[in-house]
Amino acid sequence: MIVNLLFSLVGALVQLAFVLLFAPLVQGFIKKIKARLQGRRGPVLLQQYYDIGKYLNKTEILSEHSSWITRVTPYLVFGCMAAAAMMLPLVGLSPLRSADDIILLIYIFGLARVFTVLGGLDAGSAFGGMGSSREMMVSMLVEPGLLLVLFASALRAGSTGLSGIVTHLSNGGISTITPSHLMCAFALFVLIIAETGRLPVDNPDTHLELTMIHEGMLLEYSGRLLGLMLWATSIKQLLFISLFVNLFLPWGIATTADISSLLVGGLVYILKIGLVAVGLGVVEMLTPKMRLFRLPQFMLTPFLVAFLGIISDYVVR
Amino acid sequence: MIPALELVYASFSLYIIAAILALVLIRLPHQVILLGYGLATLASILGLAAAILFLLEPQPQRVVFFTIIDFTAARFEILLDPLAAFFLLIISLGGLLVSVYAIGYSQQYIEQGKNVALLVAGYNLFFPAMLAVVMANNGMMFLIAWELMSLLSYFLVSFEHEEKEVRKAGIIYIVTTHFGTAFITGAFLILFLAAGQSFSFDAFRGGVRTNLAESARNWVFLFALVGFGTKAGLMPMHFWLPRAHPVAPSPISALMSGVMIKTAIYGLVRVSFDFLSGQGIALTNGGLPETLRFIPPVWWGTVLIVIGLVSSVLGILYAMVEIDLKKLLAFSSIENMGIISVGLGAALLFHSLQIPHGEELATLSLFASFFHLLNHTVFKGILFMGAGAVIHATHTRNLELMGGLIKRMKWTALFFLVGSLAISGLPPFNGFVSEWLTYQSLLGLVAYSPEIWQKTLGTLALSGLALTGALAATTFIKIFGTGFLGQPRSVPASESHEVGRSMRFGMGLGAFLAITLGLGANGVLALLKPVLEQWTGVGSTHPLSSNLYWSLQSAIPNNQTSNEGVVPFLLLLSLLLAIVSWLVIRWLLGRSRRTVDETWACGIELKPTMGYNSISFVSPLRRVFQLVLQPFREIKVTYIVEPYFVEKIEYRSGINSLLQSDVVKLIRKGFSVVTTQIKTIQNGSIRLYLSYILITLVILLIFAR
């Protein structure tokens, strides 16, 4: 019992370290792909690391109107992301197997979101409020669809535990690919675009009034606090991409803890992440930013597809 | 006699003594407040102890309280069974939280020169009335207690009767609640006939099983649904709630929203699970043979789920766009009652479906429902108390006039934040656990129910709940973000101050409970186990009964992973990791250098009006849901010289509340049409009235011949 607990704790810490180090690279990679597709050279692959490192060492300038919320939020958001990073199955099954519950996962992201939004409101500026208000609108559009997609997988696997779902899917072979699987995969891909604040929902590279959602909330952060928020954002992005690949392309994931399968799992994982990152870059290149009030219709699509995905599992049989 | 019942008696008498003392000492308001609420606190601690003692070792107890006439219809009996004990727990818990708080809160009424003794007396009588409702074992006694509870709450609502709004809300409340009582009485009368003309609940149970036709059962269910649904504030019978709850003094609002409306859920469970479907372990003389168990029709559960969903989504939508702090919380109560009835409906549906694992799933749904009931008492208590503290400090309920309170009311802000996170269902607070349980039971509905429409209903309910969760988070971020953060938007807000110790204690205790119930959900299960077993007959062999919490993945078939144990620790993980990351970064990079400066506003001075207020915060969502909310906006410009010199610009915006206006208007119109017709026979002429009497007399003579 104790040995098991210790073992999973060590596994979780290793996984956490891996995510912390790997996440900025994925961010840089997507940026690079996008730049290349647009015929630019783009920033170097490691730019995100330089940025985070620079911010972590700078002086913080805080607004006189802000309260402890601003000072606590970056650490809390970072903590939530770290907790999520320990829960998810990435290269292998989740190290914290007894708690890898999908609902818990989504609500931990929710906790991080609540604090980010409060942080946007804390300084009392119009820009922060604008970002916060829009973020809540997007979250309201995303959340039902996101939960439905995850519930569809959970229902098929008969468990709301992520490891259980992933094992079920990767053992299923070709029979895993059902209409429901494909529909939910599509829905989740669209939802990831919204959830990670990418085009056409949000533009991560600017903070203009017209586009800003996520960046708007970060305007009053600086120095170490900003560095942490940036880092947390890239971790969130990596976690969502991982969720996608492990739920919908689960093949190759290490289901046992021996060296060889972990190695294969690791390679396959990085390959899959790369593929999705390219996909996100292509989508960013092809689509312009959408008007804010076009989003409800846009986000209705993944929701309905996910809904039909659940139902289709029972109709198509 | 077991100690639990003695404690209940003691608690009962303490409340009544406190009320009497308050009236006796009417001239000494300070002493009345201290004594009255102090005794109420003591009484609720006793009640809490009684409930916990009883639930940990339940033995059904019945006591003939007193007998007015020696006639079966009017024998007043107190019954303490697990269900009643659970509601005793809820009521006492609410009492404990609010009583301490009320000591500080009521001081302001002394300054205003109001008669505090009446408030204290009414407050203290309110509890025995509610306790009598949930522990009555006789229909007549139940109705009397119910009426007493309604009347007392009416008086408490109209405590600040100088204001017109308060009087109006009081009238609407008293009328609506009697409308509901009429339906409950109707349901009880049918049961009375079935029970061989007895109002005893035992006779109800027996009578229903032996001689009540299915159609009659349906009527009883419908009547109970309308009657209790009105009290619970389920849509479309909710319209009184957002008017009455806000105008009452804050401790009373907390009690009405956190505790009183739950007695309606008690009634609904008692009637539909106990009397009608006989799911309960027979507490009556002689057990209930399996063959006499009635399987409720499928539509009962379905109707409850649908009503619950509508209430939760619309309730939170209206809450979201509201700017009156207490009205907002009242709308959010409608939402929470909706979630609770979704759980109840699912439990009924599982009983009806007769499927494998049906009993377990019903247990799970009931657990979710009851857990949420308990949670709602805690966090709605915190929030109403917090609202009261804010109003105490700023003298307004209008969110637009607040802002920046976190600087001046540090503790209130912290507790309010905890309440907001809990009610939004975020980990590691208690709301998350019950929300999670509800999701699991609905997943069970989708997975196990035999027909496609039931699966679709389950999926709809899942997405509705997810939507509700997201909207609830938006709503409470809105309150906290625009009320407590940013710059103060009015003079009173900038001059606000922290409230006194007793008020902080009430809120703090609630916040502590919110996190304890979240992490210690296994303890709640232990308390609720007898209640759940009472309705489902699932014994101790069932997996749900041992380590339900977090092994609930067994709610869905082919469970492959088992989750034991460590989760409460993991719920705390994100908070722990936040602290760890702070420590690590500080250790690696040293203390952060920090300067404080103005908020950047593009080079000009930042004004409070430039920040987001509560209307602008939800404005995008208002537009997304315009079909339901029907927002309107009017700008009226008056000119001195058109079009150059503007005298003033009037701006009005709001929402057309669909159910609140149109439905009520329609009913009112119907009433006035009918009454104008009836008015013609009452034209004021004495001669006409005499002729009525004469005609009646003649008719009577003919019939009595």
Short mmCIF file of N, CA and C in Angstrom, two decimals, chain B residues 301-367:
data_model
loop_
_atom_site.label_atom_id
_atom_site.label_comp_id
_atom_site.label_asym_id
_atom_site.label_seq_id
_atom_site.Cartn_x
_atom_site.Cartn_y
_atom_site.Cartn_z
N GLY B 301 -41.03 10.36 -12.29
CA GLY B 301 -39.62 10.76 -12.26
C GLY B 301 -39.29 11.69 -13.40
N THR B 302 -39.85 11.37 -14.58
CA THR B 302 -39.55 12.19 -15.75
C THR B 302 -39.97 13.64 -15.53
N VAL B 303 -41.20 13.79 -15.01
CA VAL B 303 -41.70 15.16 -14.78
C VAL B 303 -40.79 15.90 -13.80
N LEU B 304 -40.38 15.21 -12.75
CA LEU B 304 -39.51 15.86 -11.77
C LEU B 304 -38.18 16.27 -12.39
N ILE B 305 -37.62 15.38 -13.22
CA ILE B 305 -36.34 15.72 -13.85
C ILE B 305 -36.51 16.94 -14.75
N VAL B 306 -37.60 16.93 -15.55
CA VAL B 306 -37.79 18.04 -16.49
C VAL B 306 -38.00 19.35 -15.74
N ILE B 307 -38.87 19.32 -14.73
CA ILE B 307 -39.10 20.54 -13.94
C ILE B 307 -37.80 21.00 -13.29
N GLY B 308 -37.05 20.04 -12.78
CA GLY B 308 -35.78 20.38 -12.14
C GLY B 308 -34.82 21.02 -13.11
N LEU B 309 -34.75 20.48 -14.32
CA LEU B 309 -33.84 21.04 -15.32
C LEU B 309 -34.24 22.45 -15.69
N VAL B 310 -35.53 22.63 -15.96
CA VAL B 310 -36.01 23.96 -16.33
C VAL B 310 -35.71 24.94 -15.22
N SER B 311 -36.00 24.53 -13.98
CA SER B 311 -35.76 25.43 -12.85
C SER B 311 -34.29 25.77 -12.74
N SER B 312 -33.43 24.76 -12.92
CA SER B 312 -32.02 25.06 -12.68
C SER B 312 -31.47 25.97 -13.77
N VAL B 313 -31.79 25.68 -15.03
CA VAL B 313 -31.20 26.51 -16.10
C VAL B 313 -31.79 27.92 -16.07
N LEU B 314 -33.12 28.01 -16.00
CA LEU B 314 -33.72 29.35 -16.01
C LEU B 314 -33.41 30.11 -14.73
N GLY B 315 -33.42 29.39 -13.61
CA GLY B 315 -33.14 30.05 -12.34
C GLY B 315 -31.78 30.73 -12.36
N ILE B 316 -30.78 30.00 -12.85
CA ILE B 316 -29.44 30.59 -12.82
C ILE B 316 -29.32 31.66 -13.89
N LEU B 317 -30.06 31.52 -14.99
CA LEU B 317 -30.01 32.57 -16.02
C LEU B 317 -30.53 33.89 -15.47
N TYR B 318 -31.66 33.81 -14.76
CA TYR B 318 -32.21 35.04 -14.18
C TYR B 318 -31.31 35.58 -13.08
N ALA B 319 -30.68 34.65 -12.35
CA ALA B 319 -29.76 35.10 -11.32
C ALA B 319 -28.60 35.86 -11.95
N MET B 320 -28.15 35.35 -13.10
CA MET B 320 -26.97 35.92 -13.72
C MET B 320 -27.17 37.39 -14.10
N VAL B 321 -28.37 37.72 -14.59
CA VAL B 321 -28.56 39.09 -15.07
C VAL B 321 -29.07 40.02 -13.98
N GLU B 322 -29.26 39.49 -12.77
CA GLU B 322 -29.82 40.30 -11.69
C GLU B 322 -28.73 41.19 -11.08
N ILE B 323 -29.09 42.42 -10.68
CA ILE B 323 -28.09 43.25 -10.02
C ILE B 323 -28.41 43.46 -8.54
N ASP B 324 -29.60 43.05 -8.12
CA ASP B 324 -29.94 43.10 -6.71
C ASP B 324 -29.34 41.87 -6.04
N LEU B 325 -28.40 42.11 -5.13
CA LEU B 325 -27.61 41.01 -4.59
C LEU B 325 -28.46 39.89 -3.99
N LYS B 326 -29.46 40.29 -3.19
CA LYS B 326 -30.23 39.25 -2.52
C LYS B 326 -31.22 38.57 -3.45
N LYS B 327 -31.72 39.33 -4.41
CA LYS B 327 -32.63 38.73 -5.39
C LYS B 327 -31.87 37.70 -6.20
N LEU B 328 -30.64 38.05 -6.52
CA LEU B 328 -29.78 37.13 -7.26
C LEU B 328 -29.62 35.81 -6.51
N LEU B 329 -29.36 35.92 -5.21
CA LEU B 329 -29.18 34.71 -4.42
C LEU B 329 -30.49 33.91 -4.36
N ALA B 330 -31.61 34.62 -4.34
CA ALA B 330 -32.89 33.92 -4.30
C ALA B 330 -33.10 33.14 -5.60
N PHE B 331 -32.78 33.76 -6.73
CA PHE B 331 -32.90 33.04 -7.99
C PHE B 331 -31.98 31.83 -8.00
N SER B 332 -30.81 32.00 -7.41
CA SER B 332 -29.88 30.88 -7.38
C SER B 332 -30.43 29.74 -6.51
N SER B 333 -31.27 30.07 -5.53
CA SER B 333 -31.90 29.01 -4.75
C SER B 333 -32.83 28.19 -5.64
N ILE B 334 -33.53 28.87 -6.56
CA ILE B 334 -34.40 28.14 -7.48
C ILE B 334 -33.57 27.15 -8.27
N GLU B 335 -32.40 27.61 -8.71
CA GLU B 335 -31.51 26.72 -9.47
C GLU B 335 -31.14 25.50 -8.64
N ASN B 336 -30.75 25.75 -7.39
CA ASN B 336 -30.31 24.63 -6.57
C ASN B 336 -31.45 23.67 -6.23
N MET B 337 -32.65 24.22 -6.02
CA MET B 337 -33.78 23.33 -5.81
C MET B 337 -34.01 22.50 -7.06
N GLY B 338 -33.74 23.09 -8.22
CA GLY B 338 -33.85 22.36 -9.48
C GLY B 338 -32.90 21.17 -9.51
N ILE B 339 -31.65 21.42 -9.13
CA ILE B 339 -30.66 20.33 -9.14
C ILE B 339 -31.09 19.22 -8.19
N ILE B 340 -31.61 19.65 -7.02
CA ILE B 340 -32.06 18.65 -6.05
C ILE B 340 -33.20 17.82 -6.62
N SER B 341 -34.13 18.48 -7.32
CA SER B 341 -35.24 17.67 -7.83
C SER B 341 -34.84 16.83 -9.03
N VAL B 342 -33.79 17.21 -9.74
CA VAL B 342 -33.28 16.31 -10.77
C VAL B 342 -32.84 14.99 -10.13
N GLY B 343 -32.12 15.12 -9.01
CA GLY B 343 -31.69 13.92 -8.29
C GLY B 343 -32.86 13.08 -7.81
N LEU B 344 -33.86 13.76 -7.22
CA LEU B 344 -35.05 13.05 -6.74
C LEU B 344 -35.76 12.35 -7.89
N GLY B 345 -35.90 13.10 -9.01
CA GLY B 345 -36.58 12.55 -10.17
C GLY B 345 -35.85 11.32 -10.69
N ALA B 346 -34.53 11.40 -10.73
CA ALA B 346 -33.76 10.25 -11.21
C ALA B 346 -33.99 9.05 -10.30
N ALA B 347 -34.04 9.32 -8.98
CA ALA B 347 -34.26 8.21 -8.05
C ALA B 347 -35.63 7.56 -8.29
N LEU B 348 -36.65 8.40 -8.48
CA LEU B 348 -37.99 7.86 -8.76
C LEU B 348 -37.99 7.06 -10.05
N LEU B 349 -37.30 7.61 -11.04
CA LEU B 349 -37.26 6.96 -12.35
C LEU B 349 -36.59 5.59 -12.23
N PHE B 350 -35.50 5.53 -11.46
CA PHE B 350 -34.83 4.25 -11.29
C PHE B 350 -35.73 3.25 -10.59
N HIS B 351 -36.55 3.73 -9.65
CA HIS B 351 -37.51 2.84 -9.01
C HIS B 351 -38.51 2.32 -10.03
N SER B 352 -38.91 3.18 -10.95
CA SER B 352 -39.94 2.78 -11.90
C SER B 352 -39.42 1.81 -12.95
N LEU B 353 -38.15 1.97 -13.30
CA LEU B 353 -37.66 1.25 -14.47
C LEU B 353 -37.46 -0.24 -14.21
N GLN B 354 -37.24 -0.62 -12.95
CA GLN B 354 -37.05 -2.03 -12.64
C GLN B 354 -35.94 -2.65 -13.47
N ILE B 355 -34.77 -2.04 -13.44
CA ILE B 355 -33.65 -2.52 -14.23
C ILE B 355 -32.59 -3.08 -13.30
N PRO B 356 -31.65 -3.86 -13.85
CA PRO B 356 -30.55 -4.30 -13.00
C PRO B 356 -29.80 -3.09 -12.46
N HIS B 357 -29.32 -3.15 -11.27
CA HIS B 357 -28.63 -2.06 -10.59
C HIS B 357 -29.56 -0.88 -10.30
N GLY B 358 -30.84 -1.04 -10.58
CA GLY B 358 -31.77 0.07 -10.37
C GLY B 358 -31.74 0.58 -8.94
N GLU B 359 -31.75 -0.37 -7.99
CA GLU B 359 -31.76 0.03 -6.59
C GLU B 359 -30.52 0.84 -6.23
N GLU B 360 -29.36 0.36 -6.71
CA GLU B 360 -28.11 1.06 -6.40
C GLU B 360 -28.14 2.46 -6.99
N LEU B 361 -28.61 2.53 -8.23
CA LEU B 361 -28.62 3.84 -8.88
C LEU B 361 -29.59 4.78 -8.20
N ALA B 362 -30.72 4.23 -7.75
CA ALA B 362 -31.67 5.07 -7.02
C ALA B 362 -31.01 5.59 -5.74
N THR B 363 -30.28 4.71 -5.06
CA THR B 363 -29.57 5.13 -3.85
C THR B 363 -28.60 6.25 -4.16
N LEU B 364 -27.88 6.06 -5.25
CA LEU B 364 -26.89 7.05 -5.65
C LEU B 364 -27.55 8.40 -5.92
N SER B 365 -28.66 8.38 -6.67
CA SER B 365 -29.34 9.63 -7.00
C SER B 365 -29.84 10.32 -5.75
N LEU B 366 -30.43 9.51 -4.85
CA LEU B 366 -30.93 10.10 -3.61
C LEU B 366 -29.79 10.69 -2.79
N PHE B 367 -28.68 9.98 -2.78
CA PHE B 367 -27.52 10.48 -2.05
C PHE B 367 -27.10 11.83 -2.62
#
